[in-house]
Amino acid sequence: MAPTFAAAPSSSVCGACVPAACHFEGRSTVAAARFLRNRVEAKRRSAAAWPLKAGLWDSLRSGFVKNNNSTQTVELPSTPLEVEEPVPEELVLLDRTLPDGSTEQIIFSSAGDVDIYDLEALCDKVGWPRRPLSKIAASLRNSYLVATLHSVIRYSDAGIGITCTRSYLTEGDEKKQLIGMARATSDHAFNATIWDVLVDPSYQGQGLGKALMEKVIRTLLQRDINNITLFADNKVIDFYKNLGFEVDPQGIKGMFWYPKL
């Protein structure tokens, strides 16, 4: 059994946190002089007790590990461990030339760059019911990971017949559109759950949903989170199975609680 420590009860009369041994003899008939002397003594003992308490907490802070034979003291770090902030990732998944000569890039990003009005428009396209914008913003803000797909179209310069580069673009020469998103919540250590996976219908069937999910999974694994779950409609179960997800693994069932109105 690991050693236990109990703090002695304090004396409410002394007005200071001191051991219970600091009490008054003859509590009902204490002379004023003795009362004052005991108050001075209490303060002295209290001052002496604080270094003892500090030493006690220092010893507790070092920790104890119990094995079968002896108790071994394990030193904890003197300073809190710093948690590194994940570095956002951005990469081009697809780069192609459109029939009108403009170029389009499909860009994946884990930086969480989402405009809630763009997200609402994307949800409308896939037929999701509308939700309060304040709650959408809160869900994004409180997510562990928000991944996006953006289409960036750079229009050609018809005057010289070449495609504009970013350095020569003026307002209106480039169009950026949110075409996909997925987010994940997590305990930042063991588990993550993926939510709100959606891709613009006009971009479906091109492998972008699969690429988005693979990047989300890889990002979570890189952050040492290995237990990844999600909730899927019947019509997309095969899609997630092809990504390695299992339905009810080892008989585990999802449980839901809804308010009964």
XYZ file of C-alpha atoms in Angstrom:
261
model
C 0.000 0.000 0.000
C 1.351 3.411 -0.910
C 2.069 5.688 2.045
C -0.770 7.989 3.006
C -0.641 11.387 4.598
C -3.284 13.062 6.718
C -3.323 16.729 7.568
C -3.979 17.499 11.182
C -7.216 19.424 11.908
C -6.758 23.130 12.503
C -7.803 25.181 15.481
C -10.611 27.566 14.581
C -10.004 29.589 17.742
C -6.412 30.496 16.939
C -7.425 31.932 13.570
C -4.488 30.208 11.921
C -3.887 26.789 10.396
C -1.871 25.010 13.075
C -1.780 21.432 14.393
C -4.535 20.365 16.757
C -1.963 20.166 19.551
C -2.173 23.957 19.670
C -5.191 24.178 21.986
C -6.117 26.038 25.146
C -6.104 24.435 28.520
C -9.300 25.012 30.483
C -11.214 26.164 27.403
C -14.102 27.599 29.421
C -11.958 29.613 31.880
C -8.930 30.893 30.061
C -7.271 33.986 31.491
C -6.792 36.888 29.137
C -3.020 36.836 29.578
C -2.823 33.122 28.788
C -5.110 33.696 25.793
C -2.754 36.328 24.393
C 0.296 34.203 25.084
C -1.324 31.274 23.300
C -2.145 33.467 20.313
C 1.509 34.516 20.087
C 2.554 30.896 20.482
C 0.049 29.863 17.816
C 1.480 32.337 15.328
C 4.991 31.113 16.094
C 3.968 27.498 15.620
C 2.039 28.357 12.465
C 5.090 30.051 10.982
C 7.132 26.976 11.815
C 4.478 24.672 10.344
C 4.463 26.203 6.859
C 8.063 25.161 6.010
C 7.178 21.668 7.246
C 4.129 21.616 4.993
C 6.158 22.838 2.051
C 8.614 20.032 2.668
C 5.765 17.545 2.846
C 4.307 18.658 -0.484
C 7.774 18.551 -2.052
C 8.043 14.937 -0.963
C 4.552 14.152 -2.279
C 5.353 15.840 -5.565
C 8.214 13.417 -6.140
C 5.704 10.527 -6.298
C 5.799 6.915 -5.194
C 5.792 3.669 -7.156
C 5.062 0.476 -5.244
C 6.392 -2.886 -6.329
C 6.187 -6.259 -4.626
C 9.308 -5.793 -2.526
C 9.850 -2.147 -1.788
C 8.644 1.373 -2.379
C 10.626 3.257 -4.990
C 10.592 7.029 -5.235
C 10.222 8.388 -8.764
C 11.137 11.989 -9.456
C 8.584 13.906 -11.517
C 9.691 16.640 -13.909
C 10.454 19.867 -12.061
C 8.651 21.854 -14.765
C 5.401 20.999 -16.585
C 5.814 19.150 -19.871
C 5.275 21.429 -22.833
C 2.742 20.254 -25.399
C 3.768 21.139 -28.921
C 1.065 22.702 -31.048
C 0.480 20.659 -34.212
C 1.805 22.370 -37.325
C -0.973 22.924 -39.892
C -0.444 21.096 -43.174
C -1.361 22.325 -46.627
C -0.774 20.479 -49.883
C -2.088 20.310 -53.428
C -4.056 17.115 -54.077
C -4.932 17.860 -57.671
C -3.660 20.302 -60.296
C -5.406 20.438 -63.662
C -6.166 22.676 -66.619
C -9.818 23.389 -67.354
C -11.328 23.568 -70.876
C -11.338 27.399 -70.822
C -7.583 27.455 -70.212
C -7.774 28.339 -66.516
C -6.073 26.129 -63.955
C -7.612 24.558 -60.874
C -5.930 23.269 -57.764
C -7.626 21.180 -55.075
C -5.876 22.041 -51.830
C -6.054 20.079 -48.587
C -5.461 21.998 -45.364
C -5.535 21.101 -41.667
C -5.345 24.744 -40.591
C -9.090 24.975 -39.896
C -9.600 27.832 -42.362
C -13.401 27.687 -42.629
C -15.855 30.492 -43.207
C -19.119 29.484 -41.528
C -21.184 30.973 -44.366
C -19.200 28.947 -46.923
C -19.760 25.866 -44.768
C -23.480 26.552 -44.566
C -23.611 26.836 -48.371
C -21.758 23.525 -48.708
C -24.183 21.843 -46.282
C -27.067 23.170 -48.397
C -25.536 21.576 -51.502
C -25.350 18.122 -49.909
C -28.864 18.445 -48.491
C -28.021 18.693 -44.796
C -30.514 20.506 -42.573
C -29.464 23.970 -41.511
C -28.068 24.463 -38.033
C -27.579 27.683 -36.035
C -24.473 29.477 -37.246
C -23.403 30.171 -33.663
C -23.355 26.432 -32.956
C -21.483 25.705 -36.171
C -18.844 28.248 -35.167
C -18.607 26.705 -31.679
C -18.240 23.197 -33.097
C -15.353 24.310 -35.301
C -13.712 26.242 -32.499
C -13.882 23.289 -30.108
C -12.714 20.666 -32.590
C -9.298 19.069 -32.272
C -8.807 18.972 -36.041
C -10.622 20.749 -38.876
C -9.581 19.670 -42.365
C -10.751 21.298 -45.568
C -10.676 20.928 -49.336
C -10.661 24.141 -51.346
C -10.880 24.602 -55.082
C -8.660 27.460 -56.271
C -9.228 28.467 -59.894
C -6.807 30.858 -61.600
C -8.288 32.324 -64.736
C -6.227 32.616 -67.924
C -5.078 35.924 -69.350
C -6.871 35.958 -72.701
C -4.848 38.963 -73.888
C -1.535 37.106 -74.091
C -2.867 33.575 -74.050
C -1.059 32.362 -70.956
C -2.220 31.425 -67.504
C -1.812 34.065 -64.832
C 0.522 33.291 -61.982
C -0.262 34.230 -58.394
C 2.162 37.184 -58.432
C 0.269 38.869 -61.288
C -3.274 38.170 -60.130
C -5.623 41.044 -59.473
C -8.952 40.926 -57.700
C -11.344 38.660 -59.613
C -8.611 36.605 -61.307
C -8.748 33.902 -58.647
C -11.701 32.051 -57.175
C -11.432 30.057 -53.954
C -14.305 27.808 -52.961
C -14.839 25.404 -50.047
C -15.668 22.007 -51.567
C -15.055 19.599 -48.682
C -14.579 19.379 -44.938
C -14.160 16.953 -42.058
C -13.494 17.605 -38.405
C -12.501 15.552 -35.376
C -12.921 15.892 -31.643
C -10.432 14.243 -29.310
C -9.117 13.802 -25.768
C -5.709 14.784 -27.252
C -4.208 11.476 -26.119
C -5.988 8.247 -27.024
C -9.276 8.766 -28.879
C -10.704 10.814 -31.715
C -14.113 10.858 -33.374
C -14.587 12.163 -36.917
C -17.641 14.291 -37.697
C -19.248 16.255 -40.537
C -17.537 14.654 -43.532
C -18.898 16.250 -46.693
C -17.842 16.923 -50.282
C -19.514 19.194 -52.826
C -21.716 16.968 -55.066
C -20.132 18.462 -58.206
C -16.743 17.174 -56.982
C -17.885 13.741 -55.818
C -16.774 10.613 -57.661
C -13.237 11.947 -58.163
C -11.620 10.319 -55.134
C -11.513 13.553 -53.159
C -13.601 12.225 -50.254
C -11.240 9.271 -49.908
C -8.202 11.560 -50.095
C -9.708 13.864 -47.458
C -10.379 10.987 -45.052
C -6.972 9.420 -45.607
C -5.308 12.731 -44.769
C -7.448 13.166 -41.644
C -6.596 9.651 -40.446
C -2.903 10.127 -41.184
C -2.876 13.462 -39.350
C -4.446 11.877 -36.247
C -1.984 8.969 -36.348
C 0.923 11.401 -36.634
C -0.347 12.990 -33.417
C -0.210 9.540 -31.749
C -3.994 9.075 -31.623
C -4.759 5.498 -32.634
C -8.394 4.897 -31.641
C -10.450 6.628 -34.342
C -14.235 6.334 -34.550
C -17.086 7.840 -36.526
C -20.832 7.521 -37.134
C -21.979 6.531 -40.631
C -25.284 6.371 -42.497
C -26.095 3.034 -44.116
C -25.435 4.393 -47.603
C -21.784 5.279 -46.827
C -20.805 2.256 -44.729
C -18.991 0.634 -47.667
C -17.077 3.872 -48.280
C -15.706 3.832 -44.733
C -15.087 0.063 -44.792
C -12.784 0.594 -47.771
C -10.825 3.036 -45.603
C -10.325 0.382 -42.912
C -13.189 1.151 -40.539
C -15.086 -1.759 -38.962
C -18.768 -1.955 -38.115
C -19.380 -2.853 -34.455
C -15.885 -4.279 -33.844
C -15.974 -7.189 -31.358
C -19.680 -6.569 -30.856
C -19.204 -3.044 -29.520
C -22.369 -0.996 -30.050
C -22.834 2.753 -30.156
C -25.232 3.999 -27.503
C -27.298 7.169 -27.849
C -29.333 9.213 -25.425
C -31.949 11.645 -26.699
C -34.173 13.950 -24.649
C -37.728 12.663 -24.485
C -39.913 15.640 -25.324
